Amino acid sequence: MKQKKQLGVLAVLLLIAGGIWFIYFDHDKPTVAADAGSAVHNFKLLSVENPQLHNYGVDRARKTEYKSAGRNIFNRELPPPPPPKHPVPAPKIPFVPPAPVAPTVAPLPVKFFGYGTVPNSSGRRAFFTNGEDIYIVAEGELLLNRFRILKIGNANLEYEEVSSGLRGTANLDEQGAPPSA
C-alpha cells in the first residue's frame, strides 16, 4: 500500500512538472528571423553639414604636451602648499600673562570627629559624620568616591580631591564631653 501511494504522488508531481514546462516553454510561438535587407531600407543619414574629418583638430590634440603642476596624478593626496614668497609678519601684540589664580580644594562635606586604630593593623582609621551617617575610612581609601585620605594625624588629616589632584587638610572637630549628672 505504501509503494502505491508513492507511485501516485510521483505521477501527480510529473503531471505538474509537465504542465509547468509546457506553459513556460511554449513551442507554438513563431520565431522571428532578422531580415538584413529591412535595415538597409530604413537607414537615414545624419544631418551633418560637412561629414569630412576635421584633421586640424586631430593634429592639434596630438601635439599637446602634458605639463606637470608638481602633483602626482596617480596619487590621491594633495602636495603640500608652496611656501609664501613674502611672509607677512603678524602684528606684535605684547603678551600679558593672566594673574595666577591659586586653585582651592573643596572642603570636606562631612565632619572629621575622631580617629582610631584596629588591633594588629598598621593603619589608622578616621571617623566622619554627616548628620545621622557615619563613615569609617582608612588611610589611602576613598571617602564618598571623591576624596582620598592621605594621612591621619592626631589633630588633623590630609586629603586629596581625586578629580583635580588638589590637597587639603581638615581639623579634628572636638566636642565637649556631655555634662555628667
C-alpha angles and dihedrals in degrees: 000000000000093000092050091055091050092050090049092051090047091052092050092049091049091052091051092048091049091050092050091048092050093049095042097044100039106184095188094079114103117241117235117223118205113245112215093195095060092060091057093050093051096047115125124192120236116250099246117151097211115017091188118120113256098232095176091063092048092049092048091051092049093051096053115111128211112245114196120223092202095271126115104236091205094057123081097208120087119238118250113272116261116259115262114264096224113022112216111220114229116242110268114241115185111245114233111191114222117250109267112251114207108229114233125214118231113253118246111270089216133062120251104220105162152337139223146170132240116231113257090015127110101208132075125235124219123214120217132180134198107181105295095352120093123196125195113196130176126215110283095022128113124255114209088345087280110074128051115209107225106176133001113209133180096263104017145008134226120227138175128215104233098211097052103021092231117147130219143165132234123202124225110259105221116201122200118252114265113262112267118232 
